[in-house]
XYZ file of C-alpha atoms in Angstrom:
322
model
C 21.269 1.389 -9.539
C 20.896 4.629 -11.457
C 24.358 4.572 -13.021
C 23.479 1.436 -14.987
C 21.096 3.352 -17.227
C 22.617 5.937 -19.498
C 20.442 8.375 -21.366
C 22.066 7.172 -24.574
C 20.667 3.660 -24.024
C 17.442 4.823 -25.545
C 18.640 6.773 -28.499
C 19.166 3.615 -30.522
C 15.885 3.446 -32.418
C 13.964 0.245 -32.230
C 13.500 -1.930 -35.309
C 9.919 -0.761 -35.135
C 10.533 2.897 -35.477
C 12.822 2.359 -38.428
C 10.038 0.655 -40.340
C 8.003 3.835 -39.877
C 5.332 2.071 -37.881
C 5.154 5.095 -35.644
C 1.911 5.226 -33.629
C 1.935 9.040 -33.553
C 2.057 9.116 -37.353
C -0.732 6.521 -37.492
C -2.959 8.709 -35.325
C -2.433 11.631 -37.672
C -3.220 9.601 -40.797
C -6.959 10.247 -40.668
C -7.560 6.479 -40.814
C -9.126 4.481 -37.992
C -6.270 3.161 -35.816
C -7.200 -0.285 -34.484
C -5.689 -1.103 -31.096
C -5.455 -4.258 -28.973
C -5.969 -3.394 -25.297
C -3.660 -4.292 -22.424
C -5.197 -7.474 -20.956
C -3.760 -9.189 -17.895
C -2.649 -12.727 -18.857
C -3.909 -12.333 -22.406
C -2.270 -9.585 -24.491
C 1.074 -11.411 -24.475
C 3.406 -11.891 -27.431
C 1.591 -14.874 -28.980
C -1.818 -13.180 -28.950
C -0.345 -9.892 -30.198
C 1.232 -11.821 -33.080
C -2.175 -13.288 -33.942
C -4.160 -10.028 -33.942
C -1.474 -8.271 -35.989
C -2.156 -10.846 -38.746
C -5.754 -9.625 -38.764
C -5.473 -5.845 -39.238
C -4.628 -4.761 -35.688
C -2.398 -1.667 -35.969
C -1.076 -1.259 -32.434
C -0.750 -3.601 -29.434
C -0.267 -3.124 -25.701
C 1.384 -5.559 -23.308
C -0.578 -6.633 -20.227
C -0.225 -4.221 -17.300
C 3.145 -4.678 -15.563
C 3.839 -3.392 -12.031
C 6.779 -1.016 -12.577
C 8.288 -1.490 -9.101
C 8.568 -5.295 -9.511
C 9.825 -4.912 -13.067
C 12.666 -2.614 -11.993
C 13.644 -4.649 -8.917
C 13.496 -8.166 -10.292
C 15.112 -9.749 -13.346
C 12.741 -12.660 -12.844
C 9.753 -10.313 -13.155
C 11.232 -8.791 -16.311
C 11.760 -12.173 -17.930
C 8.281 -13.436 -17.119
C 6.366 -10.216 -17.800
C 7.924 -8.861 -20.963
C 8.683 -10.875 -24.095
C 8.890 -9.441 -27.574
C 10.414 -10.107 -31.002
C 11.142 -8.226 -34.220
C 7.668 -8.530 -35.673
C 6.015 -7.335 -32.465
C 5.549 -3.733 -33.393
C 4.410 -1.110 -32.933
C 4.270 -1.979 -29.252
C 3.299 -0.074 -26.104
C 4.326 -1.408 -22.688
C 1.743 -0.596 -20.037
C 2.879 -0.006 -16.469
C 1.100 0.289 -13.142
C 3.020 2.873 -11.160
C 2.619 5.566 -8.527
C 6.238 6.689 -8.312
C 7.815 8.801 -11.030
C 11.407 7.662 -10.603
C 10.539 3.945 -10.570
C 8.389 4.439 -13.661
C 11.155 6.228 -15.510
C 13.600 3.444 -14.613
C 11.121 0.919 -16.024
C 10.679 3.031 -19.165
C 14.440 3.122 -19.700
C 14.646 -0.647 -19.490
C 11.993 -1.185 -22.189
C 12.719 1.777 -24.429
C 15.051 -0.065 -26.841
C 12.339 -2.685 -27.444
C 9.106 -0.686 -27.657
C 7.572 2.418 -29.199
C 6.399 3.819 -25.895
C 4.955 3.246 -22.454
C 1.452 3.763 -21.118
C 0.502 4.594 -17.538
C -2.499 2.645 -16.281
C -4.935 5.148 -14.751
C -7.999 2.994 -15.305
C -7.713 -0.388 -13.593
C -10.604 -0.540 -11.092
C -9.514 -3.714 -9.277
C -9.343 -3.435 -5.509
C -5.736 -4.570 -5.154
C -4.535 -1.990 -7.693
C -6.445 0.855 -6.072
C -5.177 -0.207 -2.621
C -1.585 -0.002 -3.896
C -2.235 3.456 -5.333
C -2.213 2.220 -8.941
C -4.793 2.225 -11.683
C -8.031 4.183 -11.525
C -7.189 6.042 -8.310
C -4.686 8.046 -10.387
C -7.499 9.908 -12.167
C -7.878 11.753 -8.869
C -4.167 12.637 -8.722
C -3.477 14.767 -11.798
C -0.263 16.234 -10.322
C 1.211 12.770 -9.773
C 0.283 11.783 -13.336
C 1.971 14.964 -14.596
C 5.086 14.227 -12.549
C 5.309 10.672 -13.929
C 4.906 11.852 -17.527
C 7.533 14.581 -17.032
C 10.097 12.261 -15.482
C 9.769 9.636 -18.217
C 10.110 12.388 -20.824
C 13.275 13.660 -19.088
C 14.852 10.249 -18.627
C 14.240 8.694 -22.041
C 16.515 10.229 -24.631
C 14.454 9.308 -27.684
C 11.940 12.093 -28.490
C 9.847 9.667 -30.571
C 9.263 7.394 -27.573
C 5.615 7.883 -26.606
C 4.231 8.377 -23.106
C 0.474 7.830 -22.990
C -2.184 7.296 -20.325
C -5.293 5.114 -20.178
C -8.051 6.485 -17.975
C -11.618 6.007 -16.801
C -14.001 8.959 -16.443
C -15.278 10.816 -13.366
C -18.965 11.256 -12.515
C -18.200 14.954 -12.956
C -16.754 15.052 -16.466
C -15.157 18.481 -15.958
C -12.662 16.742 -13.632
C -11.744 14.296 -16.418
C -11.301 17.115 -18.912
C -9.099 18.933 -16.377
C -6.949 15.793 -15.877
C -6.576 15.353 -19.662
C -5.652 19.000 -20.211
C -3.019 18.806 -17.488
C -1.601 15.610 -18.988
C -1.567 17.192 -22.438
C 0.272 20.255 -21.100
C 2.948 17.966 -19.639
C 3.620 16.288 -22.972
C 1.457 13.171 -22.967
C 1.437 11.651 -26.475
C -2.181 10.449 -26.503
C -4.948 9.423 -24.109
C -7.116 6.296 -24.146
C -10.508 6.813 -22.530
C -12.533 3.881 -21.211
C -15.975 5.486 -21.124
C -16.985 4.212 -17.680
C -16.456 5.440 -14.128
C -14.393 3.459 -11.639
C -17.560 1.966 -10.110
C -19.150 0.946 -13.418
C -18.581 -2.557 -14.763
C -21.175 -3.709 -17.277
C -23.217 -0.536 -17.583
C -23.360 1.018 -21.070
C -20.256 2.959 -22.117
C -20.538 6.768 -22.084
C -19.383 7.435 -25.643
C -20.784 10.978 -25.330
C -18.221 11.618 -22.571
C -15.396 10.373 -24.813
C -16.596 12.765 -27.534
C -16.508 15.728 -25.115
C -12.987 14.829 -23.967
C -11.814 14.606 -27.593
C -13.335 18.020 -28.351
C -11.231 19.498 -25.537
C -7.911 17.992 -26.653
C -5.514 18.589 -29.503
C -3.575 15.328 -28.956
C -4.960 11.996 -30.207
C -7.655 10.241 -28.176
C -8.504 6.512 -28.348
C -12.026 5.330 -27.494
C -12.375 2.146 -25.422
C -15.253 0.072 -24.097
C -17.574 -2.680 -25.368
C -16.645 -2.695 -29.046
C -17.457 -6.111 -30.534
C -17.135 -5.740 -34.330
C -15.379 -3.686 -36.990
C -18.689 -1.987 -37.774
C -19.122 -0.954 -34.133
C -15.504 0.235 -34.067
C -16.116 2.418 -37.124
C -19.341 3.804 -35.636
C -17.679 4.696 -32.329
C -14.766 6.282 -34.196
C -17.121 8.383 -36.342
C -19.477 9.349 -33.513
C -16.815 10.320 -30.979
C -14.433 12.028 -33.415
C -11.554 10.099 -31.844
C -8.387 8.923 -33.581
C -8.583 5.213 -32.828
C -10.462 2.498 -30.964
C -9.102 0.041 -28.428
C -10.689 -3.379 -27.997
C -10.243 -6.025 -25.268
C -12.946 -8.694 -24.912
C -14.121 -8.282 -28.503
C -10.680 -9.394 -29.708
C -10.488 -12.267 -27.223
C -13.738 -13.601 -28.663
C -12.705 -12.896 -32.246
C -9.047 -12.031 -32.899
C -9.932 -11.441 -36.578
C -12.503 -8.772 -35.670
C -10.488 -5.841 -37.029
C -10.227 -7.589 -40.409
C -14.033 -7.467 -40.653
C -14.921 -11.045 -39.644
C -18.173 -11.323 -37.667
C -16.992 -14.452 -35.871
C -13.646 -16.203 -35.540
C -12.740 -17.784 -38.903
C -11.241 -21.286 -38.868
C -8.048 -19.969 -40.407
C -7.593 -17.737 -37.357
C -7.971 -20.734 -35.031
C -5.278 -22.644 -36.922
C -3.072 -19.531 -37.026
C -3.355 -19.409 -33.233
C -2.315 -23.057 -32.976
C 0.759 -22.406 -35.164
C 1.799 -19.230 -33.330
C 1.233 -20.660 -29.846
C 3.182 -23.830 -30.613
C 6.004 -21.879 -32.208
C 6.317 -19.470 -29.266
C 5.883 -22.140 -26.594
C 2.698 -20.721 -25.084
C 1.811 -22.547 -21.826
C -1.100 -24.973 -22.206
C -3.511 -23.086 -19.894
C -3.153 -19.904 -21.910
C -3.275 -21.738 -25.270
C -6.513 -23.532 -24.267
C -8.131 -20.477 -22.658
C -7.743 -18.407 -25.824
C -9.318 -21.192 -27.877
C -12.281 -21.340 -25.455
C -12.861 -17.624 -25.978
C -12.442 -17.862 -29.760
C -14.783 -20.832 -30.135
C -17.487 -19.549 -27.778
C -19.751 -18.386 -30.615
C -19.151 -21.214 -33.049
C -19.687 -24.225 -30.771
C -22.757 -25.793 -29.159
C -23.071 -26.268 -25.380
C -22.276 -29.940 -25.740
C -19.148 -29.219 -27.816
C -18.029 -26.624 -25.271
C -18.370 -29.136 -22.473
C -16.096 -31.574 -24.291
C -13.592 -28.991 -25.520
C -13.284 -27.107 -22.224
C -12.476 -30.346 -20.381
C -9.482 -31.203 -22.607
C -6.251 -31.191 -20.668
C -3.338 -31.413 -23.108
C -2.121 -29.810 -26.300
C -2.283 -33.115 -28.153
C -5.925 -33.614 -27.086
C -6.766 -30.124 -28.361
C -5.010 -30.754 -31.690
C -6.867 -34.047 -32.107
C -10.178 -32.353 -31.315
C -9.582 -29.531 -33.799
C -8.439 -31.917 -36.522
C -11.478 -34.186 -36.013
C -13.976 -31.325 -35.973
C -12.510 -28.778 -38.331
C -9.881 -30.489 -40.452
C -6.616 -28.691 -41.123
């Protein structure tokens, strides 16, 4: 129901913006902006809280399907949780309809710094629904979505960004980015792979070319596993920030310069997850990722088979002390 949302709903600035943690300002600081990627099931509030303790500057929620989010209170409650310390925050949506996306943006705008449109997810179900990476071939639709969100959200500091993959023919990607920029997109994240590519090397050269053709900030994404690699990619591509997914899952303290997950980070995760009531499966899964590098095969076998929070706490206490 359109009448429920008033333009003025969004003019109240979020706690975040008052503390001057404005992503746009960060991107213009000349410093490397370190970003946690949207990760389905994983980049939820508890994990965002953890990486923020270890020098992550900006976090994204997991991708949320805008249509479900707008239609269902249940979807909103399960998909989007935040708190005062969770900022700056970008909510990422999968959408292919400008008015549904702008309704979704209006719902989250009091609680976030901006929204991001997923134009990069290569999964079959997303492409079949007209979401994700298929949008890189629909620049007019992307423009329409950006425009409508801009028109519907009253707060001019609310960002509207896109996350894309590249085309085989890079001139098409540059064209898409220029069109998005002309429509008022705040920044663009580029995953340097095509829709078909999965584990092939990332085309950082392509990200560099896109950045050279833009005047808005560009974030580089793809296969960054350490702070040193992040700094190299940032320098070599001339971008404004780097976004990391799997590298942070394996080592949430990566942006603070740790080569592997420090024990303190593991215990911080335990504290945060218990405090926020993280479901056991998610709590355990994150620990499996974090401990991958620091445990033997035998230890993994034992740890991965644990089936309760108390068993995990006992294991950690026995092996690592508090």
